[in-house]
Coordinates of N, CA and C in Angstrom, one line a residue:
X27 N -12.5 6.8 -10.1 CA -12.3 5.6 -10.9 C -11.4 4.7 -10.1
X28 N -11.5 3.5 -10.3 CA -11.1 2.4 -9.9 C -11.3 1.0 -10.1
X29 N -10.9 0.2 -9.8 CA -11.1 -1.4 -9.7 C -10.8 -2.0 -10.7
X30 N -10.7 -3.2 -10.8 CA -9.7 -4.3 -11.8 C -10.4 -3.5 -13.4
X31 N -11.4 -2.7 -13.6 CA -11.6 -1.9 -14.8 C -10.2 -1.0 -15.4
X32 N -8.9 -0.8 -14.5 CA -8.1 0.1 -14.3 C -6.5 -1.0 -14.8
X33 N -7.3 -2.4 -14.7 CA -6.4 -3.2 -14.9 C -6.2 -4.4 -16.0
X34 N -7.7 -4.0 -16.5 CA -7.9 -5.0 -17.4 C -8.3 -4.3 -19.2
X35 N -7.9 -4.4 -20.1 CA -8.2 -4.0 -21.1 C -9.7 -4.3 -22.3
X36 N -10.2 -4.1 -23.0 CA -9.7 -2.5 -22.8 C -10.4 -1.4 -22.2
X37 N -10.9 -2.0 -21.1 CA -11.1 -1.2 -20.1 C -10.5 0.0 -19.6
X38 N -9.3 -0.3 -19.1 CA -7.9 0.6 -18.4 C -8.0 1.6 -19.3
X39 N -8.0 1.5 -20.8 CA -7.5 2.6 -21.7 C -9.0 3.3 -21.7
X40 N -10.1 3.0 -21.5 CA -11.4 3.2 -21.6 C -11.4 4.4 -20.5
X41 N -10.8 3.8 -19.3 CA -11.4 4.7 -18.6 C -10.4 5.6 -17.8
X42 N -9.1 5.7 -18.3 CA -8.2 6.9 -18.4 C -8.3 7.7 -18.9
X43 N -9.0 7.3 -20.5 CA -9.7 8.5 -21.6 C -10.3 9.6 -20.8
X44 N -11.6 8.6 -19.7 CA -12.9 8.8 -19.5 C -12.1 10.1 -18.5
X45 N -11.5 9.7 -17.5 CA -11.1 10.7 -16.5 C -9.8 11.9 -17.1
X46 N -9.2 11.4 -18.0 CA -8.6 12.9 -18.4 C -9.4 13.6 -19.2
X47 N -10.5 13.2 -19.7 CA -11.4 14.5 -20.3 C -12.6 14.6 -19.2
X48 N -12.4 14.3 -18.2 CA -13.4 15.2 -17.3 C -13.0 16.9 -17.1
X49 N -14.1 17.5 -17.0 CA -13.6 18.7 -16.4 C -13.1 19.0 -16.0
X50 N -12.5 20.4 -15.5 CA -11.1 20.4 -14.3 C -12.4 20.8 -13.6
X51 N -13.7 21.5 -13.3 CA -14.1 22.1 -12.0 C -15.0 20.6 -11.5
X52 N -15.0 19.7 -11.8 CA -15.4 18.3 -11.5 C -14.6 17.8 -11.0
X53 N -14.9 17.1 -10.0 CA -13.6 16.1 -8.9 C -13.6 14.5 -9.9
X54 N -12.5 14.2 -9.9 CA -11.9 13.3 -9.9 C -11.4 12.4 -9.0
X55 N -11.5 11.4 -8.6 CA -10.9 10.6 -7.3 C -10.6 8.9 -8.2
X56 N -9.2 8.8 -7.5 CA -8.9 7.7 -8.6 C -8.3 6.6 -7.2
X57 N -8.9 5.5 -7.2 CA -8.1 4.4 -6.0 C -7.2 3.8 -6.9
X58 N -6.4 3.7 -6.8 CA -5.6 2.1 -7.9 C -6.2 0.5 -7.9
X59 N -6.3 0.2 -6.6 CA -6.8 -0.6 -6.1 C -5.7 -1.7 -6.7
X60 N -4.6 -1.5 -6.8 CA -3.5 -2.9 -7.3 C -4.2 -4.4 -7.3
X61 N -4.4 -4.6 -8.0 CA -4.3 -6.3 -7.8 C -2.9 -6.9 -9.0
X62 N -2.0 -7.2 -8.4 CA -0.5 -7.7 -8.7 C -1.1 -9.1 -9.2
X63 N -1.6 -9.7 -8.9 CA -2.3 -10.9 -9.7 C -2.4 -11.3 -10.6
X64 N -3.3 -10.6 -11.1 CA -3.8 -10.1 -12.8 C -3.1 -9.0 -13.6
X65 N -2.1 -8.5 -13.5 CA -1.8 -6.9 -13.9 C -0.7 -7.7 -14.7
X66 N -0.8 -8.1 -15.8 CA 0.3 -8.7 -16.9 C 1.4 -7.4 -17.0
X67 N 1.5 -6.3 -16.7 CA 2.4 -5.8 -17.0 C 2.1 -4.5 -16.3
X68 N 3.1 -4.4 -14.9 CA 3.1 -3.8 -13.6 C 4.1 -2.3 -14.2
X69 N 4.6 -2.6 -15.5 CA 5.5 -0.9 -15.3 C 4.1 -0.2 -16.5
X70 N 3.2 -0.7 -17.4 CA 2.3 -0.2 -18.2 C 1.3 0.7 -17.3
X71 N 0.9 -0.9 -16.4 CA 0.1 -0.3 -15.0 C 0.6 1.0 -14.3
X72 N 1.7 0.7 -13.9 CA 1.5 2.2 -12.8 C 1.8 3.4 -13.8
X73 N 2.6 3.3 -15.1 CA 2.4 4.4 -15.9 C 0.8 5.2 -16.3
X74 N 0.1 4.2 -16.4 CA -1.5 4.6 -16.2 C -1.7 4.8 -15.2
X75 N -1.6 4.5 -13.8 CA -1.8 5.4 -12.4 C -1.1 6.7 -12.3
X76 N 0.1 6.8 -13.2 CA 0.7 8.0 -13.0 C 0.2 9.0 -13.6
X77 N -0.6 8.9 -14.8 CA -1.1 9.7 -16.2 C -2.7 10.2 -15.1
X78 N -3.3 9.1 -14.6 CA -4.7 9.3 -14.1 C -4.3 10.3 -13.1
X79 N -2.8 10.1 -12.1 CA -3.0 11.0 -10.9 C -3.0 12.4 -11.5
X80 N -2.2 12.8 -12.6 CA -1.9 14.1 -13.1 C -3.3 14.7 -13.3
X81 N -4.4 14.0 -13.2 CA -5.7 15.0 -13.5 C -6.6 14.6 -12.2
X82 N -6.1 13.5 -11.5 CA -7.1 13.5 -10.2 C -6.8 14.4 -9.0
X83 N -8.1 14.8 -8.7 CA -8.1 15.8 -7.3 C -8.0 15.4 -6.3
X84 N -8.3 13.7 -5.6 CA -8.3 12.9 -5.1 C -7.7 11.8 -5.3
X85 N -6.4 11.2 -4.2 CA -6.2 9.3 -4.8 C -6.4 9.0 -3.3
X86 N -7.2 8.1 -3.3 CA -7.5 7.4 -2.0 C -6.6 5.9 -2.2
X87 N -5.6 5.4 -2.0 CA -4.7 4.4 -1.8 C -4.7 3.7 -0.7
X88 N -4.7 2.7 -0.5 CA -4.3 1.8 0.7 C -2.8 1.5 0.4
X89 N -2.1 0.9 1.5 CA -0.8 1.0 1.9 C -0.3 -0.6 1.1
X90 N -1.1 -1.1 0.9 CA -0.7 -2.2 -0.6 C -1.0 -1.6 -1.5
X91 N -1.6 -0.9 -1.9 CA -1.8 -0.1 -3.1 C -0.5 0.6 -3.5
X92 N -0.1 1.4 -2.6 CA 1.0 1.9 -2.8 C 2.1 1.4 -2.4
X93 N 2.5 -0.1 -1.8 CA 3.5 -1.0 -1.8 C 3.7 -1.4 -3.7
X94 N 2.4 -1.6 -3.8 CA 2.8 -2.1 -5.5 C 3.2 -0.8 -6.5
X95 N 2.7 0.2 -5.9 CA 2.9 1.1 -6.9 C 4.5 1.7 -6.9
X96 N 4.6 2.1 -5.9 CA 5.9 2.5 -5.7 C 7.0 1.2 -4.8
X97 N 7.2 0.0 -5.4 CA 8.3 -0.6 -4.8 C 9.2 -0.3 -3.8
X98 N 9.6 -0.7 -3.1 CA 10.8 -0.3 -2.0 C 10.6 0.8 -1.5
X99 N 9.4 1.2 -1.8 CA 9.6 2.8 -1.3 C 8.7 2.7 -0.1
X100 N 8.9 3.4 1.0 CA 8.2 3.7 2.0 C 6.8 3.9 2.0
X101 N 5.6 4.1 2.8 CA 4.3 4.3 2.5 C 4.2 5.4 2.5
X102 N 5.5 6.5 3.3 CA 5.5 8.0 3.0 C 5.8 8.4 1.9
X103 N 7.0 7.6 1.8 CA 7.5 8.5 0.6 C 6.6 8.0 -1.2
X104 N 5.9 7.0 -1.0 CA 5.1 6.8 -1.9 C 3.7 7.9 -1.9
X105 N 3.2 8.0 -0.7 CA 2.5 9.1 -0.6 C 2.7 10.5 -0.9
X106 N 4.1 10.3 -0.9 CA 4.2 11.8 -1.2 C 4.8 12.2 -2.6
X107 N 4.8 11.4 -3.0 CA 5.4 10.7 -4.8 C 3.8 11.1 -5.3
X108 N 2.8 10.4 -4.9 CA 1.4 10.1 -5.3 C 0.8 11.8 -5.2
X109 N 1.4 12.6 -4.0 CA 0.6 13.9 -3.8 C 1.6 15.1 -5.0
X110 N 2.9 14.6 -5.6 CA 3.6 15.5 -6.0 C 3.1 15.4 -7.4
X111 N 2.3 14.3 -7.6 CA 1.6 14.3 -9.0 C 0.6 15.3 -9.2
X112 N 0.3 16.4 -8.5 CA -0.9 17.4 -8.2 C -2.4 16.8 -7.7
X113 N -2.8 15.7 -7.0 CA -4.3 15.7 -6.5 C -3.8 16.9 -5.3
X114 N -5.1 17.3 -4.9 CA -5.1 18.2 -3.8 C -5.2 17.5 -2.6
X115 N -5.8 16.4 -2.6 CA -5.5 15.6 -1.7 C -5.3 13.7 -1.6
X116 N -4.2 13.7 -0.7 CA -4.1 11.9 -0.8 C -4.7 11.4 0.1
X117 N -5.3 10.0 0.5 CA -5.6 8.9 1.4 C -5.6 8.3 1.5
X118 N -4.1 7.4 2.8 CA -3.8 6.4 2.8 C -4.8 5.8 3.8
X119 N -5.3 4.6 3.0 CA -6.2 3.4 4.6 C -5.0 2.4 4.7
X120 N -5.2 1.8 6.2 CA -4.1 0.7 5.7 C -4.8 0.0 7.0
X121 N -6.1 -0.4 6.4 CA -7.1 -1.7 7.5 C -7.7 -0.5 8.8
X122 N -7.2 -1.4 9.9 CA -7.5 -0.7 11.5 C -6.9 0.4 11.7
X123 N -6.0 0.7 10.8 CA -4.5 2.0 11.4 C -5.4 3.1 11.0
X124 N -4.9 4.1 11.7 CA -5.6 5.6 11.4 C -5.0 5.6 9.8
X125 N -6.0 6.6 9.3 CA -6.2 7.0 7.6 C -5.4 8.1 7.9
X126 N -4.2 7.7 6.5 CA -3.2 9.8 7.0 C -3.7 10.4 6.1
X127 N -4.5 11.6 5.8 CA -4.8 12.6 5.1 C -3.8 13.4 4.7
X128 N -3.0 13.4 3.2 CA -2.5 14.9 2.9 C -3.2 15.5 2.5
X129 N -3.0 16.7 2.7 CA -4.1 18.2 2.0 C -3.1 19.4 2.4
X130 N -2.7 20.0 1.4 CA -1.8 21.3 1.3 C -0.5 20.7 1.7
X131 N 0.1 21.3 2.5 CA 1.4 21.0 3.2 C 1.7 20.0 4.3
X132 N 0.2 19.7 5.0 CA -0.4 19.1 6.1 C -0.5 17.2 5.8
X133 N 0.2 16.8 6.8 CA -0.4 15.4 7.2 C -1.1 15.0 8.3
X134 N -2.3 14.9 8.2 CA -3.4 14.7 9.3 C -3.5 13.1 9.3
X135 N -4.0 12.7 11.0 CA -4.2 11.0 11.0 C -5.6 11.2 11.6
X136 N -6.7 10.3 10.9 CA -7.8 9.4 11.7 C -8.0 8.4 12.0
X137 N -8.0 8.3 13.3 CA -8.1 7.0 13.8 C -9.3 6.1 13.2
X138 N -9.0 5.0 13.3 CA -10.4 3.9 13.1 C -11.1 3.8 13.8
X139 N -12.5 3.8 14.1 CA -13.3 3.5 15.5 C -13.0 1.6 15.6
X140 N -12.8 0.8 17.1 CA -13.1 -0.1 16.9 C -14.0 -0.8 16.5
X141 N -13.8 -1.7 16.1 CA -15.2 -2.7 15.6 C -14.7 -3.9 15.4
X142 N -15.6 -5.0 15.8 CA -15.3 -6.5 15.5 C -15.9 -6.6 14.1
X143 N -14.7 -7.2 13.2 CA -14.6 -7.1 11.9 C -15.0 -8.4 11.6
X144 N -16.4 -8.6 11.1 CA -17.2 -9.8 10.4 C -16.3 -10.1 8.7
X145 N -16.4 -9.2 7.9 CA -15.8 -9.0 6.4 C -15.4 -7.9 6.0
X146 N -14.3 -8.0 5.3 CA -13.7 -6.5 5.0 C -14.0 -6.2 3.1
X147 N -14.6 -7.1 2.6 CA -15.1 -7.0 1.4 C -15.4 -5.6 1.4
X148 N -15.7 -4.8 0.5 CA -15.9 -3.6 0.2 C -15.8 -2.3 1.0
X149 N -14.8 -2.9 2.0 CA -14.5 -1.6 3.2 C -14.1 -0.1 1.8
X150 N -12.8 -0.7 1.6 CA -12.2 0.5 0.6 C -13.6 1.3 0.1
X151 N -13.9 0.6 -0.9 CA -15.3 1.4 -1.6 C -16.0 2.1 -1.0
X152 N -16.6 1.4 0.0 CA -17.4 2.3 1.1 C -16.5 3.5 1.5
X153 N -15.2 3.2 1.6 CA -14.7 4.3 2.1 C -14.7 5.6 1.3
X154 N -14.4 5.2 -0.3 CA -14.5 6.3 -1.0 C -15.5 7.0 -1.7
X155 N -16.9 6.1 -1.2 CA -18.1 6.4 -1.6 C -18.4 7.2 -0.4
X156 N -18.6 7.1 0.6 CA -18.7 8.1 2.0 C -18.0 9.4 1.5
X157 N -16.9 9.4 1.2 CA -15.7 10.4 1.1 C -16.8 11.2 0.4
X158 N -16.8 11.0 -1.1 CA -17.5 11.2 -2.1 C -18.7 12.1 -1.6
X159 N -19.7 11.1 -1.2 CA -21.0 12.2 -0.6 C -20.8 12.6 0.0
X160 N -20.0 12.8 1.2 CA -19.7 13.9 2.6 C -19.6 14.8 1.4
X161 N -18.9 14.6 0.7 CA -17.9 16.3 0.0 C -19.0 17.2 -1.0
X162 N -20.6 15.6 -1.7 CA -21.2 16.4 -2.3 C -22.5 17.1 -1.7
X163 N -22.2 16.1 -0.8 CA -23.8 16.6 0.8 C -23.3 18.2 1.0
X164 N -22.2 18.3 1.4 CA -21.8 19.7 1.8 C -21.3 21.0 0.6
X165 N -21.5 20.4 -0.6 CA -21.4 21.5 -1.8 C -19.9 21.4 -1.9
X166 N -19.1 21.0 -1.8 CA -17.3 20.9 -1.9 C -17.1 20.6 -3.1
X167 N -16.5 21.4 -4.0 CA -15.9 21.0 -5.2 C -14.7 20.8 -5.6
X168 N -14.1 21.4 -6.7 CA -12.5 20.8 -6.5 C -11.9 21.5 -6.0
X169 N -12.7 22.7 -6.4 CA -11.7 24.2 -5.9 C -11.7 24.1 -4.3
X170 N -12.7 23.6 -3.9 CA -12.7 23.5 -2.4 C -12.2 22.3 -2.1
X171 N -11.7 21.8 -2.3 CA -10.6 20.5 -1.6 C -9.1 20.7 -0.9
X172 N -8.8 22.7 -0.9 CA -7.6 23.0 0.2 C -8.1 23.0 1.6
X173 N -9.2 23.1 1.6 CA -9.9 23.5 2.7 C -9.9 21.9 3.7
X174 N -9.0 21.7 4.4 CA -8.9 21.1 5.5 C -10.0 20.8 6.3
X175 N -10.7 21.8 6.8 CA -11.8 21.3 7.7 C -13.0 20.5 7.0
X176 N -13.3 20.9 6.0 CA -14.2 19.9 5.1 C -13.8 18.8 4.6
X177 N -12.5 18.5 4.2 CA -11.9 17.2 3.9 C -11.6 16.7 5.0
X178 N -11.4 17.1 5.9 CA -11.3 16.0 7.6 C -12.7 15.2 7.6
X179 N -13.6 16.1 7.4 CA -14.6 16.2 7.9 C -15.9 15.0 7.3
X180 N -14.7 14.9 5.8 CA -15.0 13.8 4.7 C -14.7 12.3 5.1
X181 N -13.3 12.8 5.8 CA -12.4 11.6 6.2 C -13.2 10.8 7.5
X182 N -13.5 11.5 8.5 CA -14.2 11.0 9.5 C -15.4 10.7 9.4
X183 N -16.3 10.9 8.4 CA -17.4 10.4 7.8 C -17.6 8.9 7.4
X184 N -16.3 8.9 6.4 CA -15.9 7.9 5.2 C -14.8 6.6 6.1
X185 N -14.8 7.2 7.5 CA -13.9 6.0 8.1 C -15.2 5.3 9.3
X186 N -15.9 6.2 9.5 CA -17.5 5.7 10.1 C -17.9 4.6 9.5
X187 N -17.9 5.2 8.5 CA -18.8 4.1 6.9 C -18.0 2.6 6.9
X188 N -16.7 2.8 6.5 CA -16.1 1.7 6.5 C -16.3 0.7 7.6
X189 N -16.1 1.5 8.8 CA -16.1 0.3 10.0 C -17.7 -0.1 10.1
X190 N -18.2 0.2 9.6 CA -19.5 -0.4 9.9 C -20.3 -1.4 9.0
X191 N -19.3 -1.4 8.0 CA -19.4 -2.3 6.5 C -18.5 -2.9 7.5
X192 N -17.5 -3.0 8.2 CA -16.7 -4.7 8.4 C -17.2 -5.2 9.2
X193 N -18.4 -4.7 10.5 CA -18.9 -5.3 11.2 C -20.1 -6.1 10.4
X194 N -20.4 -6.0 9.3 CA -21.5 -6.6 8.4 C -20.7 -8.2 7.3
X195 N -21.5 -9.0 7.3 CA -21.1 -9.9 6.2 C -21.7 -9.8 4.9

């Protein structure tokens, strides 16, 4: 789950329902996707990012995502605020910079491939829609999301995808 649905009512409450009564052996993957814009009320807001992380298996975050979420706080130490909520795994994008993957104990980086970047419109999405099918092309469930080599394996997929949506308008 994601996108200004997460920000706007009564959407937001619609679809926090939606994801804390998902299954636990069903993945969950929650982006915040901040827009500080529109977000009438930024402590309500991340209290609902905090309630959704407690049941997501996945938060894929960008590094403004988590500037708004956690204020003053580092992109680490927000990241690691975000993984202490229990997903099994976090992922920070932050544009061209390598994507840092936590999973277990472990912080992995992937690099971005270059690309001359026409529009970055739906990079993110793409990124966590890639993510997504890598993990269901290869059978990976939630239970399987300690497993490092498959979630890399998602990651390098889902950063493919992206760069090839920004070389597109």
């Amino acid at each position: 789950t994601g996108s200004l649905g997460l920000v706007l009512e009564p959407m937001a409450s619609t679809l926090e329902a939606i994801a804390s009564a998902v299954p636990r052996d069903r993945i969950v993957m929650l982006d915040p996707n901040a827009r500080p814009s529109i977000t009438r009320d930024p402590v309500a807001w991340r209290a609902r990012m905090a309630r959704i992380m407690d049941r997501a298996d996945i938060v894929k975050a960008s590094t403004e995502d988590l500037d708004y979420l956690c204020p003053g706080e580092t992109t680490a130490a927000a990241a690691a605020w975000v993984k202490a909520h229990g997903p099994s795994v976090v992922l920070v994008t932050d544009g061209s910079r390598p994507v840092h993957v936590l999973v277990g104990d472990a912080i992995e980086l992937v690099p971005a491939p270059p690309v001359m970047v026409v529009d970055t419109v739906g990079a993110g999405d793409t990124f966590g829609g890639a993510f997504l099918a890598c993990l269901v092309h290869e059978g990976i469930g939630s239970g399987d999301l300690g497993d490092a080599a498959s979630v890399m394996r998602a990651v390098r997929f889902a950063v493919r995808a992206s760069a090839f949506v920004c070389g597109r308008a």
